[in-house]
Amino acid sequence: MVSKKDAAIGFIFITILVDMIGFGIIIPVMPDLISSLKHVPINTAATYGSWLMSAYAATQFIFAPIIGGLSDHYGRRKILLLSLLGFSIDYIFLALAPSYGWLFVGRIIAGITGASFTTASAYIADVSTPETRAKNYGMIGAAFGMGFIIGPVIGGFLGKFGLRVPFYGAAILCAINWLYGFFVLPESLAPENRRPFDILRSNPVGSVKQIKKYPSIAWLLVSVFLLYMASHAVQSHWSYFGKYRFQWSETMIGISLGVVGALVAIVQGGLIRVINPKLGNEKSVYVGLLMYSIGLILFAFAAKTWMMFVFLIPYCLGGIAGPALQSLMSSRVPANAQGELQGIFTSMMSLTAIFGPPLMNNLFFYFTKDGAPVHFPGAAFLMGAVFMLASTVVAYFTVHKPVVSTT
């Protein structure tokens, strides 16, 4: 049984890895692609890029709980395979998009089918024990990290041959990923742990209402919300900031994101296995959030490219917080509702991605445009640090409340 569980986790690891390589490939070329389509400078293109992210996130916010509920009823395998196929089609659509408006349509398609994280997280919950749950969630983080090691570097290289080439590369990878899953990915959800699909529960409002049964989960989700809002100070405008502040090329953007991915993989795929058992989930949350805050403050005042690379170390060490928070929440939810929980979790991430990119990228634009009250490209990083510190406070007071369950 143990070997089967280990093999299943390996399948999910590879699936998420290839999925994230495809996603990472397109990141280095997006600033120049948007800039060329809209005929605007990079700092202005950042605002247009943020709306693309929001369109994707808004669609996923609506559909993620539905996907989570469907996976609780039909099983993880079928839903995950549909998601992967949808991503492959979407990248072809983006490669052919003749205007900025068509990029919007492509992002909406991706948002509808983009349930790989939701279903993969539920898959991990199915095959994990309480003792291994945080470690296995860390493996998902490691797959994300490794995808960002390989994907952006490949994207930076392919971008030399044309801004559209990386999109074709991403489509091919996602198609390969779908084939891999079709032939080797086993089902993880036992029939006795499945539940009927309920549309009232499987929507952003209905599913969140279910969390009222567990008040401590609701407040932990507030902490998660603040954490992911803060993360968009890096995720949403890193490429634009690098091109504007340090004149990075697509290749340098790819290399920098590759370093981010390497550090995330080291932390969530290795160090977390040592740190989490020693600190426990609670202390891992506090230490991780504080390290995130330190890294963001340092980014805000970086004056040289090498500083950004050095300051990635404390920032990426903060990666121990996310899996610990997930583990705390998952341990408070029954086995037949893990898919629902992961759908809610993904919806919270998507909700922050609706508001986070416009907030951070417009803050970046506001302090870099002509006539800005103060020229400060790092303003978004400081805002992120504020959110991280707030997340720490919420998590501390929440964890110290007794777990209450009502029916």
mmCIF file of C-alpha atoms in Angstrom:
data_model
loop_
_atom_site.group_PDB
_atom_site.id
_atom_site.type_symbol
_atom_site.label_atom_id
_atom_site.label_comp_id
_atom_site.label_asym_id
_atom_site.label_seq_id
_atom_site.Cartn_x
_atom_site.Cartn_y
_atom_site.Cartn_z
ATOM 1 C CA MET A 1 0.000 0.000 0.000
ATOM 2 C CA VAL A 2 2.810 2.403 0.876
ATOM 3 C CA SER A 3 4.540 1.812 -2.453
ATOM 4 C CA LYS A 4 1.284 2.439 -4.349
ATOM 5 C CA LYS A 5 0.800 5.732 -2.509
ATOM 6 C CA ASP A 6 4.376 6.773 -3.231
ATOM 7 C CA ALA A 7 3.886 5.949 -6.907
ATOM 8 C CA ALA A 8 0.652 7.948 -7.033
ATOM 9 C CA ILE A 9 2.374 10.982 -5.507
ATOM 10 C CA GLY A 10 5.114 10.575 -8.113
ATOM 11 C CA PHE A 11 2.512 10.644 -10.903
ATOM 12 C CA ILE A 12 1.009 13.871 -9.568
ATOM 13 C CA PHE A 13 4.466 15.390 -9.137
ATOM 14 C CA ILE A 14 5.307 14.776 -12.811
ATOM 15 C CA THR A 15 1.889 16.010 -13.946
ATOM 16 C CA ILE A 16 2.203 19.307 -12.083
ATOM 17 C CA LEU A 17 5.854 19.645 -13.128
ATOM 18 C CA VAL A 18 5.117 19.390 -16.851
ATOM 19 C CA ASP A 19 2.044 21.603 -16.449
ATOM 20 C CA MET A 20 4.117 24.325 -14.794
ATOM 21 C CA ILE A 21 6.908 24.057 -17.355
ATOM 22 C CA GLY A 22 4.300 24.870 -19.985
ATOM 23 C CA PHE A 23 3.007 27.782 -17.917
ATOM 24 C CA GLY A 24 6.514 29.086 -17.209
ATOM 25 C CA ILE A 25 7.586 29.020 -20.847
ATOM 26 C CA ILE A 26 5.348 31.960 -21.797
ATOM 27 C CA ILE A 27 6.226 34.290 -18.889
ATOM 28 C CA PRO A 28 9.443 35.870 -20.259
ATOM 29 C CA VAL A 29 7.790 37.004 -23.508
ATOM 30 C CA MET A 30 4.522 38.365 -22.089
ATOM 31 C CA PRO A 31 5.804 41.914 -21.327
ATOM 32 C CA ASP A 32 7.121 42.431 -24.868
ATOM 33 C CA LEU A 33 4.122 40.704 -26.460
ATOM 34 C CA ILE A 34 1.647 42.965 -24.663
ATOM 35 C CA SER A 35 3.830 46.012 -25.287
ATOM 36 C CA SER A 36 3.921 45.253 -29.017
ATOM 37 C CA LEU A 37 0.174 44.561 -29.283
ATOM 38 C CA LYS A 38 -0.809 47.717 -27.376
ATOM 39 C CA HIS A 39 2.115 49.897 -28.557
ATOM 40 C CA VAL A 40 2.936 51.064 -25.017
ATOM 41 C CA PRO A 41 6.082 51.124 -22.827
ATOM 42 C CA ILE A 42 6.817 48.298 -20.364
ATOM 43 C CA ASN A 43 5.565 50.018 -17.216
ATOM 44 C CA THR A 44 2.227 50.693 -18.952
ATOM 45 C CA ALA A 45 2.146 47.152 -20.358
ATOM 46 C CA ALA A 46 2.266 45.934 -16.754
ATOM 47 C CA THR A 47 -1.246 47.291 -16.182
ATOM 48 C CA TYR A 48 -2.582 45.489 -19.280
ATOM 49 C CA GLY A 49 -0.823 42.314 -18.176
ATOM 50 C CA SER A 50 -2.529 42.531 -14.807
ATOM 51 C CA TRP A 51 -5.977 42.524 -16.406
ATOM 52 C CA LEU A 52 -5.128 39.344 -18.318
ATOM 53 C CA MET A 53 -4.188 37.711 -15.021
ATOM 54 C CA SER A 54 -7.406 38.938 -13.444
ATOM 55 C CA ALA A 55 -9.530 37.568 -16.302
ATOM 56 C CA TYR A 56 -7.963 34.131 -15.856
ATOM 57 C CA ALA A 57 -8.346 34.273 -12.075
ATOM 58 C CA ALA A 58 -11.952 35.483 -12.120
ATOM 59 C CA THR A 59 -12.961 32.602 -14.361
ATOM 60 C CA GLN A 60 -11.076 30.099 -12.235
ATOM 61 C CA PHE A 61 -12.619 31.546 -9.074
ATOM 62 C CA ILE A 62 -16.048 30.636 -10.431
ATOM 63 C CA PHE A 63 -15.138 27.224 -11.813
ATOM 64 C CA ALA A 64 -12.605 25.878 -9.270
ATOM 65 C CA PRO A 65 -15.237 24.861 -6.652
ATOM 66 C CA ILE A 66 -17.276 23.219 -9.414
ATOM 67 C CA ILE A 67 -14.217 21.265 -10.532
ATOM 68 C CA GLY A 68 -13.462 20.308 -6.937
ATOM 69 C CA GLY A 69 -17.042 19.098 -6.421
ATOM 70 C CA LEU A 70 -16.991 17.146 -9.686
ATOM 71 C CA SER A 71 -13.736 15.456 -8.664
ATOM 72 C CA ASP A 72 -15.355 14.455 -5.348
ATOM 73 C CA HIS A 73 -18.136 12.761 -7.354
ATOM 74 C CA TYR A 74 -16.473 11.395 -10.509
ATOM 75 C CA GLY A 75 -12.923 10.958 -9.195
ATOM 76 C CA ARG A 76 -9.698 12.914 -9.641
ATOM 77 C CA ARG A 77 -8.350 11.239 -12.798
ATOM 78 C CA LYS A 78 -11.097 12.233 -15.269
ATOM 79 C CA ILE A 79 -11.208 15.844 -14.131
ATOM 80 C CA LEU A 80 -7.442 16.241 -14.154
ATOM 81 C CA LEU A 81 -7.157 14.881 -17.701
ATOM 82 C CA LEU A 82 -9.834 17.280 -18.973
ATOM 83 C CA SER A 83 -7.961 20.160 -17.372
ATOM 84 C CA LEU A 84 -4.671 19.243 -19.020
ATOM 85 C CA LEU A 85 -6.286 18.922 -22.449
ATOM 86 C CA GLY A 86 -7.899 22.329 -22.031
ATOM 87 C CA PHE A 87 -4.564 23.954 -21.260
ATOM 88 C CA SER A 88 -3.011 22.536 -24.438
ATOM 89 C CA ILE A 89 -5.831 23.948 -26.569
ATOM 90 C CA ASP A 90 -5.550 27.309 -24.820
ATOM 91 C CA TYR A 91 -1.845 27.740 -25.593
ATOM 92 C CA ILE A 92 -2.522 27.157 -29.301
ATOM 93 C CA PHE A 93 -5.233 29.808 -29.105
ATOM 94 C CA LEU A 94 -2.819 32.276 -27.470
ATOM 95 C CA ALA A 95 -0.132 31.572 -30.062
ATOM 96 C CA LEU A 96 -2.542 32.585 -32.821
ATOM 97 C CA ALA A 97 -4.123 35.563 -31.025
ATOM 98 C CA PRO A 98 -3.970 38.609 -33.373
ATOM 99 C CA SER A 99 -4.791 41.213 -30.718
ATOM 100 C CA TYR A 100 -4.817 41.939 -27.011
ATOM 101 C CA GLY A 101 -8.560 41.205 -26.899
ATOM 102 C CA TRP A 102 -8.003 37.663 -28.141
ATOM 103 C CA LEU A 103 -5.500 37.125 -25.349
ATOM 104 C CA PHE A 104 -8.410 37.815 -22.995
ATOM 105 C CA VAL A 105 -10.495 35.076 -24.602
ATOM 106 C CA GLY A 106 -7.603 32.646 -24.290
ATOM 107 C CA ARG A 107 -7.162 33.422 -20.602
ATOM 108 C CA ILE A 108 -10.863 32.803 -19.975
ATOM 109 C CA ILE A 109 -10.617 29.384 -21.634
ATOM 110 C CA ALA A 110 -7.644 28.568 -19.420
ATOM 111 C CA GLY A 111 -9.535 29.710 -16.340
ATOM 112 C CA ILE A 112 -12.421 27.350 -17.052
ATOM 113 C CA THR A 113 -10.190 24.315 -17.535
ATOM 114 C CA GLY A 114 -7.403 25.348 -15.179
ATOM 115 C CA ALA A 115 -8.212 22.957 -12.373
ATOM 116 C CA SER A 116 -4.981 21.001 -12.215
ATOM 117 C CA PHE A 117 -3.979 22.555 -8.894
ATOM 118 C CA THR A 118 -7.398 21.950 -7.314
ATOM 119 C CA THR A 119 -7.602 18.320 -8.375
ATOM 120 C CA ALA A 120 -3.938 17.580 -7.698
ATOM 121 C CA SER A 121 -4.242 18.965 -4.168
ATOM 122 C CA ALA A 122 -7.289 16.781 -3.528
ATOM 123 C CA TYR A 123 -5.386 13.834 -4.993
ATOM 124 C CA ILE A 124 -2.588 14.431 -2.505
ATOM 125 C CA ALA A 125 -5.117 14.577 0.346
ATOM 126 C CA ASP A 126 -6.545 11.217 -0.794
ATOM 127 C CA VAL A 127 -3.237 9.372 -0.592
ATOM 128 C CA SER A 128 -1.663 11.140 2.411
ATOM 129 C CA THR A 129 -1.712 10.395 6.122
ATOM 130 C CA PRO A 130 -1.894 13.227 8.696
ATOM 131 C CA GLU A 131 1.838 12.768 9.284
ATOM 132 C CA THR A 132 2.825 13.020 5.600
ATOM 133 C CA ARG A 133 0.275 15.570 4.392
ATOM 134 C CA ALA A 134 2.463 18.688 4.790
ATOM 135 C CA LYS A 135 5.429 16.901 3.206
ATOM 136 C CA ASN A 136 3.356 15.777 0.228
ATOM 137 C CA TYR A 137 1.855 19.229 -0.262
ATOM 138 C CA GLY A 138 5.451 20.415 -0.253
ATOM 139 C CA MET A 139 6.079 18.102 -3.208
ATOM 140 C CA ILE A 140 3.446 20.025 -5.179
ATOM 141 C CA GLY A 141 5.319 23.183 -4.301
ATOM 142 C CA ALA A 142 8.537 21.542 -5.444
ATOM 143 C CA ALA A 143 6.931 20.626 -8.771
ATOM 144 C CA PHE A 144 5.858 24.252 -9.188
ATOM 145 C CA GLY A 145 9.398 25.322 -8.363
ATOM 146 C CA MET A 146 11.048 22.900 -10.761
ATOM 147 C CA GLY A 147 8.581 23.919 -13.462
ATOM 148 C CA PHE A 148 9.750 27.484 -12.973
ATOM 149 C CA ILE A 149 13.365 26.384 -13.154
ATOM 150 C CA ILE A 150 12.908 24.801 -16.545
ATOM 151 C CA GLY A 151 9.959 26.659 -18.086
ATOM 152 C CA PRO A 152 11.107 30.294 -18.004
ATOM 153 C CA VAL A 153 14.637 29.350 -19.061
ATOM 154 C CA ILE A 154 13.237 27.509 -22.084
ATOM 155 C CA GLY A 155 10.835 30.392 -22.716
ATOM 156 C CA GLY A 156 13.647 32.937 -22.628
ATOM 157 C CA PHE A 157 15.553 30.846 -25.151
ATOM 158 C CA LEU A 158 12.563 30.222 -27.443
ATOM 159 C CA GLY A 159 11.648 33.914 -27.275
ATOM 160 C CA LYS A 160 14.733 34.656 -29.345
ATOM 161 C CA PHE A 161 13.012 32.954 -32.293
ATOM 162 C CA GLY A 162 9.789 34.944 -31.947
ATOM 163 C CA LEU A 163 7.340 36.059 -29.296
ATOM 164 C CA ARG A 164 4.805 33.378 -30.332
ATOM 165 C CA VAL A 165 7.180 30.407 -30.356
ATOM 166 C CA PRO A 166 7.047 29.757 -26.574
ATOM 167 C CA PHE A 167 3.247 29.349 -26.766
ATOM 168 C CA TYR A 168 3.591 26.501 -29.259
ATOM 169 C CA GLY A 169 6.185 24.917 -26.996
ATOM 170 C CA ALA A 170 3.805 25.136 -24.037
ATOM 171 C CA ALA A 171 0.979 23.548 -26.063
ATOM 172 C CA ILE A 172 3.181 20.595 -27.017
ATOM 173 C CA LEU A 173 4.268 20.032 -23.417
ATOM 174 C CA CYS A 174 0.688 20.096 -22.115
ATOM 175 C CA ALA A 175 -0.376 17.622 -24.809
ATOM 176 C CA ILE A 176 2.447 15.292 -23.754
ATOM 177 C CA ASN A 177 1.359 15.741 -20.149
ATOM 178 C CA TRP A 178 -2.196 14.730 -21.072
ATOM 179 C CA LEU A 179 -0.940 11.592 -22.823
ATOM 180 C CA TYR A 180 1.192 10.719 -19.806
ATOM 181 C CA GLY A 181 -1.754 11.072 -17.450
ATOM 182 C CA PHE A 182 -4.098 9.158 -19.750
ATOM 183 C CA PHE A 183 -1.899 6.058 -19.756
ATOM 184 C CA VAL A 184 -0.337 5.987 -16.285
ATOM 185 C CA LEU A 185 -2.299 8.160 -13.812
ATOM 186 C CA PRO A 186 -4.383 5.965 -11.452
ATOM 187 C CA GLU A 187 -7.568 7.011 -9.666
ATOM 188 C CA SER A 188 -7.043 8.057 -6.036
ATOM 189 C CA LEU A 189 -10.566 8.534 -4.673
ATOM 190 C CA ALA A 190 -12.178 5.335 -3.401
ATOM 191 C CA PRO A 191 -15.894 4.883 -4.288
ATOM 192 C CA GLU A 192 -16.895 4.913 -0.633
ATOM 193 C CA ASN A 193 -15.350 8.377 -0.197
ATOM 194 C CA ARG A 194 -17.252 9.949 -3.086
ATOM 195 C CA ARG A 195 -20.241 12.223 -2.646
ATOM 196 C CA PRO A 196 -23.076 13.413 -4.918
ATOM 197 C CA PHE A 197 -22.402 16.577 -6.854
ATOM 198 C CA ASP A 198 -24.282 19.538 -5.390
ATOM 199 C CA ILE A 199 -24.243 22.785 -7.368
ATOM 200 C CA LEU A 200 -25.207 24.758 -4.265
ATOM 201 C CA ARG A 201 -22.000 23.619 -2.603
ATOM 202 C CA SER A 202 -19.938 23.693 -5.790
ATOM 203 C CA ASN A 203 -19.857 27.428 -6.392
ATOM 204 C CA PRO A 204 -17.771 30.218 -4.850
ATOM 205 C CA VAL A 205 -20.543 31.377 -2.500
ATOM 206 C CA GLY A 206 -22.119 28.019 -1.671
ATOM 207 C CA SER A 207 -18.818 26.255 -1.067
ATOM 208 C CA VAL A 208 -17.463 29.005 1.166
ATOM 209 C CA LYS A 209 -20.670 28.824 3.238
ATOM 210 C CA GLN A 210 -19.809 25.205 4.029
ATOM 211 C CA ILE A 211 -16.672 26.393 5.795
ATOM 212 C CA LYS A 212 -18.853 27.923 8.513
ATOM 213 C CA LYS A 213 -18.877 24.448 10.034
ATOM 214 C CA TYR A 214 -15.208 25.028 10.884
ATOM 215 C CA PRO A 215 -14.640 28.630 12.062
ATOM 216 C CA SER A 216 -10.887 28.125 12.488
ATOM 217 C CA ILE A 217 -10.642 27.149 8.807
ATOM 218 C CA ALA A 218 -12.396 30.357 7.798
ATOM 219 C CA TRP A 219 -9.841 32.514 9.583
ATOM 220 C CA LEU A 220 -6.947 30.434 8.275
ATOM 221 C CA LEU A 221 -8.311 31.161 4.805
ATOM 222 C CA VAL A 222 -8.077 34.875 5.629
ATOM 223 C CA SER A 223 -4.404 34.297 6.399
ATOM 224 C CA VAL A 224 -4.041 32.437 3.093
ATOM 225 C CA PHE A 225 -5.801 35.284 1.283
ATOM 226 C CA LEU A 226 -3.335 37.835 2.677
ATOM 227 C CA LEU A 227 -0.371 35.584 1.882
ATOM 228 C CA TYR A 228 -1.350 35.191 -1.763
ATOM 229 C CA MET A 229 -2.232 38.855 -2.137
ATOM 230 C CA ALA A 230 1.326 39.585 -1.002
ATOM 231 C CA SER A 231 2.795 36.997 -3.374
ATOM 232 C CA HIS A 232 1.531 38.958 -6.386
ATOM 233 C CA ALA A 233 4.112 41.615 -5.586
ATOM 234 C CA VAL A 234 6.505 39.041 -7.082
ATOM 235 C CA GLN A 235 4.356 36.846 -9.326
ATOM 236 C CA SER A 236 2.523 39.601 -11.206
ATOM 237 C CA HIS A 237 5.169 42.214 -11.880
ATOM 238 C CA TRP A 238 8.573 40.551 -11.523
ATOM 239 C CA SER A 239 9.141 40.484 -15.298
ATOM 240 C CA TYR A 240 7.942 44.057 -15.794
ATOM 241 C CA PHE A 241 9.970 45.301 -12.814
ATOM 242 C CA GLY A 242 13.129 43.580 -14.085
ATOM 243 C CA LYS A 243 12.787 44.979 -17.610
ATOM 244 C CA TYR A 244 12.024 48.490 -16.330
ATOM 245 C CA ARG A 245 14.442 48.724 -13.388
ATOM 246 C CA PHE A 246 17.387 46.697 -14.702
ATOM 247 C CA GLN A 247 16.676 46.438 -18.462
ATOM 248 C CA TRP A 248 16.505 42.633 -18.321
ATOM 249 C CA SER A 249 16.189 40.706 -21.581
ATOM 250 C CA GLU A 250 13.824 37.756 -22.048
ATOM 251 C CA THR A 251 16.778 35.477 -21.352
ATOM 252 C CA MET A 252 17.598 37.237 -18.063
ATOM 253 C CA ILE A 253 13.941 37.109 -17.023
ATOM 254 C CA GLY A 254 13.976 33.384 -17.706
ATOM 255 C CA ILE A 255 17.196 32.902 -15.734
ATOM 256 C CA SER A 256 15.918 34.900 -12.752
ATOM 257 C CA LEU A 257 12.679 32.924 -12.631
ATOM 258 C CA GLY A 258 14.709 29.746 -13.002
ATOM 259 C CA VAL A 259 16.632 30.712 -9.873
ATOM 260 C CA VAL A 260 13.343 31.377 -8.087
ATOM 261 C CA GLY A 261 12.150 27.921 -9.095
ATOM 262 C CA ALA A 262 15.388 26.278 -7.957
ATOM 263 C CA LEU A 263 15.165 27.876 -4.525
ATOM 264 C CA VAL A 264 11.469 27.003 -4.172
ATOM 265 C CA ALA A 265 12.228 23.379 -5.116
ATOM 266 C CA ILE A 266 15.041 23.205 -2.560
ATOM 267 C CA VAL A 267 12.847 24.632 0.188
ATOM 268 C CA GLN A 268 9.563 22.832 -0.500
ATOM 269 C CA GLY A 269 11.031 19.634 -1.888
ATOM 270 C CA GLY A 270 13.843 19.231 0.625
ATOM 271 C CA LEU A 271 14.205 21.659 3.521
ATOM 272 C CA ILE A 272 10.533 21.437 4.449
ATOM 273 C CA ARG A 273 11.026 17.735 5.207
ATOM 274 C CA VAL A 274 13.544 18.750 7.858
ATOM 275 C CA ILE A 275 12.104 22.058 9.047
ATOM 276 C CA ASN A 276 8.417 21.139 9.365
ATOM 277 C CA PRO A 277 8.881 18.098 11.660
ATOM 278 C CA LYS A 278 11.172 20.122 13.930
ATOM 279 C CA LEU A 279 9.136 23.323 14.062
ATOM 280 C CA GLY A 280 5.657 21.870 13.580
ATOM 281 C CA ASN A 281 3.004 23.388 11.343
ATOM 282 C CA GLU A 282 2.297 26.395 13.553
ATOM 283 C CA LYS A 283 5.864 27.669 13.912
ATOM 284 C CA SER A 284 6.543 26.876 10.258
ATOM 285 C CA VAL A 285 3.734 29.289 9.343
ATOM 286 C CA TYR A 286 5.146 32.113 11.483
ATOM 287 C CA VAL A 287 8.765 31.680 10.403
ATOM 288 C CA GLY A 288 7.794 31.336 6.746
ATOM 289 C CA LEU A 289 5.631 34.459 6.683
ATOM 290 C CA LEU A 290 8.316 36.532 8.404
ATOM 291 C CA MET A 291 10.947 35.365 5.895
ATOM 292 C CA TYR A 292 8.608 36.328 3.062
ATOM 293 C CA SER A 293 8.256 39.803 4.598
ATOM 294 C CA ILE A 294 12.012 40.298 4.902
ATOM 295 C CA GLY A 295 12.573 39.260 1.285
ATOM 296 C CA LEU A 296 9.920 41.628 -0.040
ATOM 297 C CA ILE A 297 11.318 44.597 1.861
ATOM 298 C CA LEU A 298 14.777 43.867 0.481
ATOM 299 C CA PHE A 299 13.430 43.616 -3.098
ATOM 300 C CA ALA A 300 11.848 47.058 -2.733
ATOM 301 C CA PHE A 301 15.220 48.733 -2.219
ATOM 302 C CA ALA A 302 17.421 46.593 -4.483
ATOM 303 C CA ALA A 303 19.664 48.770 -6.654
ATOM 304 C CA LYS A 304 21.520 46.106 -8.660
ATOM 305 C CA THR A 305 20.586 42.886 -10.433
ATOM 306 C CA TRP A 306 22.787 40.780 -8.146
ATOM 307 C CA MET A 307 20.859 42.071 -5.132
ATOM 308 C CA MET A 308 17.613 40.641 -6.505
ATOM 309 C CA PHE A 309 19.242 37.235 -6.741
ATOM 310 C CA VAL A 310 20.678 37.367 -3.212
ATOM 311 C CA PHE A 311 17.416 38.603 -1.701
ATOM 312 C CA LEU A 312 15.602 35.647 -3.237
ATOM 313 C CA ILE A 313 17.121 33.461 -0.515
ATOM 314 C CA PRO A 314 15.131 34.803 2.463
ATOM 315 C CA TYR A 315 12.049 35.261 0.284
ATOM 316 C CA CYS A 316 12.017 31.665 -0.939
ATOM 317 C CA LEU A 317 12.671 30.331 2.560
ATOM 318 C CA GLY A 318 9.212 31.689 3.294
ATOM 319 C CA GLY A 319 7.886 28.794 1.209
ATOM 320 C CA ILE A 320 7.599 26.646 4.329
ATOM 321 C CA ALA A 321 4.479 28.634 5.324
ATOM 322 C CA GLY A 322 2.070 27.613 2.546
ATOM 323 C CA PRO A 323 2.192 23.802 2.937
ATOM 324 C CA ALA A 324 1.963 24.174 6.715
ATOM 325 C CA LEU A 325 -1.178 26.303 6.365
ATOM 326 C CA GLN A 326 -2.674 23.772 3.955
ATOM 327 C CA SER A 327 -1.917 20.948 6.351
ATOM 328 C CA LEU A 328 -3.566 22.777 9.256
ATOM 329 C CA MET A 329 -6.722 23.285 7.214
ATOM 330 C CA SER A 330 -6.816 19.801 5.691
ATOM 331 C CA SER A 331 -6.558 18.154 9.122
ATOM 332 C CA ARG A 332 -9.791 19.905 10.154
ATOM 333 C CA VAL A 333 -11.897 18.628 7.229
ATOM 334 C CA PRO A 334 -13.303 15.071 6.760
ATOM 335 C CA ALA A 335 -12.001 12.747 4.031
ATOM 336 C CA ASN A 336 -15.080 13.062 1.817
ATOM 337 C CA ALA A 337 -14.774 16.870 1.665
ATOM 338 C CA GLN A 338 -11.086 17.229 0.794
ATOM 339 C CA GLY A 339 -11.866 18.026 -2.840
ATOM 340 C CA GLU A 340 -14.318 20.684 -1.726
ATOM 341 C CA LEU A 341 -11.697 22.175 0.595
ATOM 342 C CA GLN A 342 -9.068 22.249 -2.144
ATOM 343 C CA GLY A 343 -11.614 23.851 -4.473
ATOM 344 C CA ILE A 344 -12.212 26.557 -1.867
ATOM 345 C CA PHE A 345 -8.463 26.930 -1.368
ATOM 346 C CA THR A 346 -7.925 27.354 -5.098
ATOM 347 C CA SER A 347 -10.825 29.815 -5.228
ATOM 348 C CA MET A 348 -9.119 31.873 -2.516
ATOM 349 C CA MET A 349 -5.917 31.863 -4.581
ATOM 350 C CA SER A 350 -7.916 32.895 -7.641
ATOM 351 C CA LEU A 351 -9.690 35.620 -5.678
ATOM 352 C CA THR A 352 -6.334 37.134 -4.739
ATOM 353 C CA ALA A 353 -5.267 36.817 -8.375
ATOM 354 C CA ILE A 354 -8.296 38.877 -9.388
ATOM 355 C CA PHE A 355 -7.317 41.801 -7.173
ATOM 356 C CA GLY A 356 -3.587 41.228 -6.598
ATOM 357 C CA PRO A 357 -2.193 41.834 -10.117
ATOM 358 C CA PRO A 358 -4.131 45.086 -10.738
ATOM 359 C CA LEU A 359 -3.191 46.349 -7.285
ATOM 360 C CA MET A 360 0.506 45.534 -7.557
ATOM 361 C CA ASN A 361 1.011 46.381 -11.226
ATOM 362 C CA ASN A 362 -0.926 49.637 -11.036
ATOM 363 C CA LEU A 363 1.031 50.564 -7.923
ATOM 364 C CA PHE A 364 4.213 49.878 -9.922
ATOM 365 C CA PHE A 365 2.891 52.008 -12.803
ATOM 366 C CA TYR A 366 1.770 54.842 -10.495
ATOM 367 C CA PHE A 367 5.222 55.236 -8.968
ATOM 368 C CA THR A 368 7.072 54.961 -12.304
ATOM 369 C CA LYS A 369 4.875 57.090 -14.596
ATOM 370 C CA ASP A 370 5.695 60.638 -15.575
ATOM 371 C CA GLY A 371 4.635 63.001 -12.825
ATOM 372 C CA ALA A 372 4.694 60.382 -10.064
ATOM 373 C CA PRO A 373 4.894 61.987 -6.570
ATOM 374 C CA VAL A 374 7.934 59.787 -5.840
ATOM 375 C CA HIS A 375 9.790 57.635 -8.334
ATOM 376 C CA PHE A 376 9.817 54.276 -6.524
ATOM 377 C CA PRO A 377 9.611 51.121 -8.709
ATOM 378 C CA GLY A 378 9.726 48.895 -5.605
ATOM 379 C CA ALA A 379 6.452 50.174 -4.111
ATOM 380 C CA ALA A 380 4.575 46.935 -4.838
ATOM 381 C CA PHE A 381 7.129 44.912 -2.871
ATOM 382 C CA LEU A 382 6.548 47.072 0.206
ATOM 383 C CA MET A 383 2.804 46.588 -0.132
ATOM 384 C CA GLY A 384 3.417 42.842 -0.296
ATOM 385 C CA ALA A 385 5.421 42.974 2.942
ATOM 386 C CA VAL A 386 2.493 44.688 4.680
ATOM 387 C CA PHE A 387 0.144 41.896 3.573
ATOM 388 C CA MET A 388 2.587 39.210 4.752
ATOM 389 C CA LEU A 389 2.882 40.749 8.200
ATOM 390 C CA ALA A 390 -0.906 40.991 8.439
ATOM 391 C CA SER A 391 -1.158 37.314 7.461
ATOM 392 C CA THR A 392 1.223 36.432 10.294
ATOM 393 C CA VAL A 393 -0.932 38.240 12.848
ATOM 394 C CA VAL A 394 -4.158 36.596 11.633
ATOM 395 C CA ALA A 395 -2.575 33.125 11.627
ATOM 396 C CA TYR A 396 -1.231 33.556 15.164
ATOM 397 C CA PHE A 397 -4.554 34.532 16.710
ATOM 398 C CA THR A 398 -6.448 31.912 14.697
ATOM 399 C CA VAL A 399 -4.268 28.934 15.585
ATOM 400 C CA HIS A 400 -4.547 29.778 19.272
ATOM 401 C CA LYS A 401 -8.337 29.552 19.160
ATOM 402 C CA PRO A 402 -9.928 26.142 19.911
ATOM 403 C CA VAL A 403 -11.151 24.151 16.907
ATOM 404 C CA VAL A 404 -14.940 24.413 16.828
ATOM 405 C CA SER A 405 -17.235 22.297 14.636
ATOM 406 C CA THR A 406 -20.949 22.795 14.305
ATOM 407 C CA THR A 407 -23.478 20.796 12.392
#
